[in-house]
GROMACS .gro file of C-alpha atoms in nm:
model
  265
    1UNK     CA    1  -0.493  -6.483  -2.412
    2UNK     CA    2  -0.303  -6.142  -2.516
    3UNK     CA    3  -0.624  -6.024  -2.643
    4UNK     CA    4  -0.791  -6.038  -2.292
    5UNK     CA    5  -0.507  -5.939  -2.133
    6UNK     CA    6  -0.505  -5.640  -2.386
    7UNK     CA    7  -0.875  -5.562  -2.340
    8UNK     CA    8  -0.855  -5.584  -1.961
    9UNK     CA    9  -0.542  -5.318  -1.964
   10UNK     CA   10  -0.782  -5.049  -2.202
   11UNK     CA   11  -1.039  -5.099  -1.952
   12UNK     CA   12  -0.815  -5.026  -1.675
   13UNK     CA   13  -0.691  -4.717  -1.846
   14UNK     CA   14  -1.014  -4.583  -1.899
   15UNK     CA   15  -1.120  -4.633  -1.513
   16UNK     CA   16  -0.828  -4.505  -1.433
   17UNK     CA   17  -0.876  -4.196  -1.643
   18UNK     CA   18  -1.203  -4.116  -1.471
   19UNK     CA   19  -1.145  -4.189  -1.170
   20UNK     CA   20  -0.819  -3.955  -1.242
   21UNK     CA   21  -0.994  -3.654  -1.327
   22UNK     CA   22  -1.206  -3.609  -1.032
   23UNK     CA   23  -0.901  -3.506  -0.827
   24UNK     CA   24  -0.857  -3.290  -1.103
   25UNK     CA   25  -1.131  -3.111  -0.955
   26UNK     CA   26  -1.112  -2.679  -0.820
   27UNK     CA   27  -0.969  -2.757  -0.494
   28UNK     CA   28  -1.280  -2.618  -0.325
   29UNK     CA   29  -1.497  -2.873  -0.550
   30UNK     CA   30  -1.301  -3.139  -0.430
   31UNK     CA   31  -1.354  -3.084  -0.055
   32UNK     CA   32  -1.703  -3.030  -0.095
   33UNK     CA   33  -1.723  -3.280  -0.277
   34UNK     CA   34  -1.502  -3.578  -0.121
   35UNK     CA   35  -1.853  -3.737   0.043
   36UNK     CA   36  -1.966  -3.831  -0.265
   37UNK     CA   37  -1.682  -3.903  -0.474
   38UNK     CA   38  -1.546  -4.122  -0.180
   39UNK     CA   39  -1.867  -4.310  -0.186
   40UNK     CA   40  -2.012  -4.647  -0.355
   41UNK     CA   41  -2.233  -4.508  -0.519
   42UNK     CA   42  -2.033  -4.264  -0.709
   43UNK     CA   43  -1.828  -4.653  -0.762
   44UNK     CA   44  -2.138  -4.734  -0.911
   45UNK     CA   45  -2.129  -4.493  -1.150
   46UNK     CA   46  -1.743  -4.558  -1.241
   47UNK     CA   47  -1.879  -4.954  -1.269
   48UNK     CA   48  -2.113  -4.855  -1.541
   49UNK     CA   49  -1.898  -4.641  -1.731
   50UNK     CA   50  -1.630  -4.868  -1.788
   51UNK     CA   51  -1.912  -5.170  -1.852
   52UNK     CA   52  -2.026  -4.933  -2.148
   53UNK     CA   53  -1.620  -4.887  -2.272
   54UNK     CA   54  -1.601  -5.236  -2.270
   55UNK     CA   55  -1.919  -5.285  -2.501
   56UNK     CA   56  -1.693  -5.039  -2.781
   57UNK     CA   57  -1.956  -4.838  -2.740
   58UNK     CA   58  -1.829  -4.443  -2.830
   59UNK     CA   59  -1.916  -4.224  -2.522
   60UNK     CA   60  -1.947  -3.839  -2.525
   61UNK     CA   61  -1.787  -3.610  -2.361
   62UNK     CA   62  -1.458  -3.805  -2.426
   63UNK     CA   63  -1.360  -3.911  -2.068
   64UNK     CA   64  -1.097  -3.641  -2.014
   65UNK     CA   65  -1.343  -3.392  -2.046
   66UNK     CA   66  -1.681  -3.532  -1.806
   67UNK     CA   67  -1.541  -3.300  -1.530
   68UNK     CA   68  -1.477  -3.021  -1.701
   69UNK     CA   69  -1.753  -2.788  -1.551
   70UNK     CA   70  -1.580  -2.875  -1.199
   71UNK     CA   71  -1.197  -2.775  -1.285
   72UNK     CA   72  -1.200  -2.417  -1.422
   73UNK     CA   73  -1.503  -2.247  -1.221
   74UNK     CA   74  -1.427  -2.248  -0.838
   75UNK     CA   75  -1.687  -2.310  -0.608
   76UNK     CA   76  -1.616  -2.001  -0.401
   77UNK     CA   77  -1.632  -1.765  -0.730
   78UNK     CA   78  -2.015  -1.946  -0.827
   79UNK     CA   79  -2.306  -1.666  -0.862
   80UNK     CA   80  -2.525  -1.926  -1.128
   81UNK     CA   81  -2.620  -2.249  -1.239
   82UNK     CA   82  -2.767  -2.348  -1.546
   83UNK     CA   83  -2.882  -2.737  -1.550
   84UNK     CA   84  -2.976  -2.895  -1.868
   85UNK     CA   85  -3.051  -3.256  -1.932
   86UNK     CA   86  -2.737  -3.416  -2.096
   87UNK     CA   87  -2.467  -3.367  -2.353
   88UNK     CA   88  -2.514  -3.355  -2.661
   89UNK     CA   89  -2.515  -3.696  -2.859
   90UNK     CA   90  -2.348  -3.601  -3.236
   91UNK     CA   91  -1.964  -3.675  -3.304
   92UNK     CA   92  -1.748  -3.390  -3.125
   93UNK     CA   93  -2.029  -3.175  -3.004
   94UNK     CA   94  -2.016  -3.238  -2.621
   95UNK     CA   95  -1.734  -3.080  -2.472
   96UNK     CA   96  -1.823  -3.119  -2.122
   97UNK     CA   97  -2.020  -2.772  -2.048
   98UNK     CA   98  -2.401  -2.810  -2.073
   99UNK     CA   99  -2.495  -2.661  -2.405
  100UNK     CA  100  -2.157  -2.535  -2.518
  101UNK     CA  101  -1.938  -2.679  -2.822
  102UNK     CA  102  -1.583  -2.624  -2.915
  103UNK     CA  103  -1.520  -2.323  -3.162
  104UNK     CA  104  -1.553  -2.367  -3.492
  105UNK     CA  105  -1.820  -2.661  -3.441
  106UNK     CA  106  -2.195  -2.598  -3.589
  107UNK     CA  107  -2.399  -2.433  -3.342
  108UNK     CA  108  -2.668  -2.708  -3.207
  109UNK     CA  109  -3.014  -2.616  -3.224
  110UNK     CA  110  -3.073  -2.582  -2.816
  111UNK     CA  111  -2.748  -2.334  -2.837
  112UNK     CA  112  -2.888  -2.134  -3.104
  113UNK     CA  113  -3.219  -2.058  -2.903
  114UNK     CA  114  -2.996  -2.004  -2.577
  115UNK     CA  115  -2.846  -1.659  -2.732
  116UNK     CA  116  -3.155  -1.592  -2.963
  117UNK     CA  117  -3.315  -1.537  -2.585
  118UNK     CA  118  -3.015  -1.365  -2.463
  119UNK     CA  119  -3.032  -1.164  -2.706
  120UNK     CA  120  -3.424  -1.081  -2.640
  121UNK     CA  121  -3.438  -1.059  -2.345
  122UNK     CA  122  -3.097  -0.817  -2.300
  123UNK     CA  123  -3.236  -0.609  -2.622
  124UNK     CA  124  -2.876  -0.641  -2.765
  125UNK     CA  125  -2.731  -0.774  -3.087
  126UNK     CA  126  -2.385  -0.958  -3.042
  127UNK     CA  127  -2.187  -1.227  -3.237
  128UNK     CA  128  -2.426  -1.525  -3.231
  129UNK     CA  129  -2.165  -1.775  -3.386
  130UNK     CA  130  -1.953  -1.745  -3.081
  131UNK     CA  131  -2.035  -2.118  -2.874
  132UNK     CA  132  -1.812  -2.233  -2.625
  133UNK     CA  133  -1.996  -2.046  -2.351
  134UNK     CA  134  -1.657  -2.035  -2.153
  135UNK     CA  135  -1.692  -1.631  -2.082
  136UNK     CA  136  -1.991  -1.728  -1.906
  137UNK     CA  137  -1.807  -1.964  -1.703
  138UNK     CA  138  -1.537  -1.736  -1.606
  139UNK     CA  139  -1.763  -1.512  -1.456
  140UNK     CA  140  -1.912  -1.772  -1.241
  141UNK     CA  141  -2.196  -1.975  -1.474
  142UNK     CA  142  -2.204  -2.320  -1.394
  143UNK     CA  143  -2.322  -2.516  -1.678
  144UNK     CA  144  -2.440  -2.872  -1.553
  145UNK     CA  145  -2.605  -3.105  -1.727
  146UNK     CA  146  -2.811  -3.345  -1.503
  147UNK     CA  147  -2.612  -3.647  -1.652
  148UNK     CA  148  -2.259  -3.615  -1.766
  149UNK     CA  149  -2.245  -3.886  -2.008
  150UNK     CA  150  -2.432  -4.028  -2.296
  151UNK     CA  151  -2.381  -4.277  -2.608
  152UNK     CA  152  -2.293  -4.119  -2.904
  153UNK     CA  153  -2.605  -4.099  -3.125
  154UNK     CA  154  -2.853  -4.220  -2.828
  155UNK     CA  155  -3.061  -4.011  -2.636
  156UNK     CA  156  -3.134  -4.061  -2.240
  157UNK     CA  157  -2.876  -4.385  -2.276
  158UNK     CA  158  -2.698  -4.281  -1.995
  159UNK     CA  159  -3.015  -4.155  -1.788
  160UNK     CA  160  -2.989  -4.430  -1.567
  161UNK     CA  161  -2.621  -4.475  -1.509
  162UNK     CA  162  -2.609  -4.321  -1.132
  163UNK     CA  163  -2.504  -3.938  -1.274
  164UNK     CA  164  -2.842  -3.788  -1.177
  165UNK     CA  165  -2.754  -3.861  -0.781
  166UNK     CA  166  -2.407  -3.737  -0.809
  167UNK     CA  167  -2.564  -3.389  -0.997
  168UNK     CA  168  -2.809  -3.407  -0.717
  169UNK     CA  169  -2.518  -3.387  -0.413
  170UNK     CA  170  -2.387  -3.103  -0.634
  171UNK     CA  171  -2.662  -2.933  -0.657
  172UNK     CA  172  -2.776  -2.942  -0.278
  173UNK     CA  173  -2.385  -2.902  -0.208
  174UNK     CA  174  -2.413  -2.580  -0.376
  175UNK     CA  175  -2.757  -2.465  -0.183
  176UNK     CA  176  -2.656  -2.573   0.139
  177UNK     CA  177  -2.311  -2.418   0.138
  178UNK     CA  178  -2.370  -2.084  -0.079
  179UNK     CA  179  -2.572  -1.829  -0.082
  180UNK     CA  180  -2.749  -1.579  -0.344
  181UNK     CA  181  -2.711  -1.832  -0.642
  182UNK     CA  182  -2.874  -1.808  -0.903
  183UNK     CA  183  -3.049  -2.137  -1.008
  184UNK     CA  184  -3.155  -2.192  -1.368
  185UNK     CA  185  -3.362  -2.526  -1.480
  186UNK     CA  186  -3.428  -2.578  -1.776
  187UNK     CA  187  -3.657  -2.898  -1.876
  188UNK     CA  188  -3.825  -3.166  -1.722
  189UNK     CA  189  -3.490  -3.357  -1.643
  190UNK     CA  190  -3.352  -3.070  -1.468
  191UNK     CA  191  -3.616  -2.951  -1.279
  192UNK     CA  192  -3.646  -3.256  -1.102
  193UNK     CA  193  -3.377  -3.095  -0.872
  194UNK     CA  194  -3.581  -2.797  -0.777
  195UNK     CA  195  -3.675  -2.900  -0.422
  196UNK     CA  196  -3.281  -3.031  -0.355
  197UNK     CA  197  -3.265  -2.587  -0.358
  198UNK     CA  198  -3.321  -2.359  -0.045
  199UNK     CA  199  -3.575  -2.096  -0.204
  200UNK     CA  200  -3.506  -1.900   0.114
  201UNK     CA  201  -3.141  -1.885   0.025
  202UNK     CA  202  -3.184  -1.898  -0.395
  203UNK     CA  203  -3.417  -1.794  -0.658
  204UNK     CA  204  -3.495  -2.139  -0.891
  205UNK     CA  205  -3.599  -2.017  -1.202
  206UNK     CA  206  -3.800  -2.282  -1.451
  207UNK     CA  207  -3.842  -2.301  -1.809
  208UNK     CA  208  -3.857  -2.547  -2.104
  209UNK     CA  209  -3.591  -2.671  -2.234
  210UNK     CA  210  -3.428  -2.461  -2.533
  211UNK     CA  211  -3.452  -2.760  -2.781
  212UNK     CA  212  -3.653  -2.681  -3.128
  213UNK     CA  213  -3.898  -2.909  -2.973
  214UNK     CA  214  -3.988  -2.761  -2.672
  215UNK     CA  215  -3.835  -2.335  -2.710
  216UNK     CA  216  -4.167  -2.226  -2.820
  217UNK     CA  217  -4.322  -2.383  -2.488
  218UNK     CA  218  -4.164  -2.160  -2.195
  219UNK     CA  219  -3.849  -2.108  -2.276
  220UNK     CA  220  -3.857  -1.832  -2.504
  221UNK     CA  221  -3.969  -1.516  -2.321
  222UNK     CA  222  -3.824  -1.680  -1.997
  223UNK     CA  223  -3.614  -1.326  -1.945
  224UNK     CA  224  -3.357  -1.554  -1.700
  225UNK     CA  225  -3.051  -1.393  -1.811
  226UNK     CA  226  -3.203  -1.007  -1.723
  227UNK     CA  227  -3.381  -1.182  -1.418
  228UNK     CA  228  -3.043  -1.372  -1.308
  229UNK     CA  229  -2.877  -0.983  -1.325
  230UNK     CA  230  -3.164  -0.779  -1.117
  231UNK     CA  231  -3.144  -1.069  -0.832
  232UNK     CA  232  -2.723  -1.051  -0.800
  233UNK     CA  233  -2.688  -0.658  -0.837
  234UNK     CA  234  -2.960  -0.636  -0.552
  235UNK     CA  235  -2.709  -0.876  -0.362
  236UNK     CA  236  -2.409  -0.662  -0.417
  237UNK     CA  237  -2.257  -0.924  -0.686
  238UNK     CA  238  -2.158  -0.791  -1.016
  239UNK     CA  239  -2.357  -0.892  -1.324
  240UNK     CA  240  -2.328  -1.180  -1.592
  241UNK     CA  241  -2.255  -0.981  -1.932
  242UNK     CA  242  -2.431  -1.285  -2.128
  243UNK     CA  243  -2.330  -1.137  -2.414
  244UNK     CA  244  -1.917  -1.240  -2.378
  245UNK     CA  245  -2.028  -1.609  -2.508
  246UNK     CA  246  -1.622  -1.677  -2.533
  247UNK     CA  247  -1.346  -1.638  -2.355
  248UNK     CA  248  -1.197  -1.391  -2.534
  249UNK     CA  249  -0.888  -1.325  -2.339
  250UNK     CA  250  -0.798  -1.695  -2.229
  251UNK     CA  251  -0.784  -2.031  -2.484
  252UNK     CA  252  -1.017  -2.200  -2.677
  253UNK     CA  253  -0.986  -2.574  -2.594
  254UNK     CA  254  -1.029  -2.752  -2.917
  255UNK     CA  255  -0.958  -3.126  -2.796
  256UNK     CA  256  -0.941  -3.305  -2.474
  257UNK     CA  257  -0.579  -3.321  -2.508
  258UNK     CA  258  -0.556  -2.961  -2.542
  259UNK     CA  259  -0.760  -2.921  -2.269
  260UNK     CA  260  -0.588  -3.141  -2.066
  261UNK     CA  261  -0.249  -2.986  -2.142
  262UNK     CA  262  -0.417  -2.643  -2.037
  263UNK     CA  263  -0.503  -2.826  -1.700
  264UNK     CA  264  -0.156  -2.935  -1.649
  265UNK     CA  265  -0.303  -3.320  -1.576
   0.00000   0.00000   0.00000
């Protein structure tokens, strides 16, 4: 009888946790937001993540960190999103940016061919061991993944879970409320969303996806970063130096505690 009582108390804390972070949110994010979040279908979602907790099952980013892309970057201060497919599925890689990984980790193989086209198309050699893409997100990247979750060591298991329509309200959120945003998609999973985007408001540039299996098929000599750059300086909006991959004059977040400490939550 403890045992259950025990294993209904972790469960609790875990909902809890999620549910927690959301009004961790960038104010902005939050009241643009609220429909969704407020919803049952964003319950849904919250319903299947704690029935995969409950399984044992070990679920990437750690829980802490899902919301991440939503807390630092303000809505108001957004000039692009990148959209990828999901996190990555090894021990300790996702860290809840799309692509990214903590410093210090192995760069991934999708992250590698990221810069190796940065640094094409932008004719420019920088450090290419840098990885936690966070200077890019203080200058107003958004990097999304179409689903925010997955099971360690399983690709596509969370594909189903009920992320895809919140990325979806996000998405058109960001369309219908901003203008001159640069929209990046990169794969089949992410450019599902390209009619959720105003072209009369937003250019919604497509490529592959940067993994080793697909680089070689569109997404190398894609030229988005020096693309992304003509489009906002024609708009008045001052360029994404692609090259400052970290945050060199704020913190690395190592952990989700860390992180969380940073937050203040």
């Amino acid at each position: 009888m403890k045992k259950k009582s025990a294993k209904k108390e972790n469960q609790s804390s875990e909902t809890s946790e999620i549910e927690m972070n959301y009004t961790c949110f960038a104010k902005d994010w939050q009241l643009a937001l609220s429909p969704y979040l407020e919803s049952e279908a964003f319950e849904e979602v919250i319903k299947n993540f704690k029935e995969e907790k409950a399984q044992g099952k070990i679920i990437n980013p750690p829980s802490g960190l899902i919301f991440r892309a939503f807390k630092k970057l303000n809505l108001a201060d957004l000039k692009v999103v990148i959209i990828g497919q999901e996190p990555y599925t090894g021990p300790g890689q996702a860290n809840g940016l799309a692509f990214a990984v903590n410093e210090g980790m192995p760069r991934p193989p999708s992250l590698r061919n990221i810069l190796s086209e940065v640094e094409t198309d932008l004719q420019t050699d920088f450090n290419l061991r840098e990885t936690t893409l966070e200077g890019w997100e203080k200058q107003g990247v958004l990097l999304l993944n179409s689903v925010l979750t997955v099971e360690e060591g399983v690709q596509n298991s969370h594909a189903e879970m009920g992320w895809k329509k919140f990325t979806d309200f996000v998405v058109k959120t960001i369309s219908d409320q901003k203008d001159h945003v640069v929209f990046m998609m990169w794969g089949k999973s992410a450019q599902e969303k390209f009619n959720l985007i105003n072209p009369r408001k937003h250019p919604r540039l497509t490529a592959a996806h940067p993994s080793p299996l697909s680089a070689r098929k569109g997404f190398f000599g894609c030229r988005h970063f020096s693309e992304a750059n003509t489009y906002l300086s024609q708009w008045g909006k001052n360029e994404i130096d692609w090259t400052q991959i970290n945050d060199f004059n704020g913190h690395f977040c190592q952990s989700e505690d860390e992180y969380t400490k940073i937050l203040g939550v």
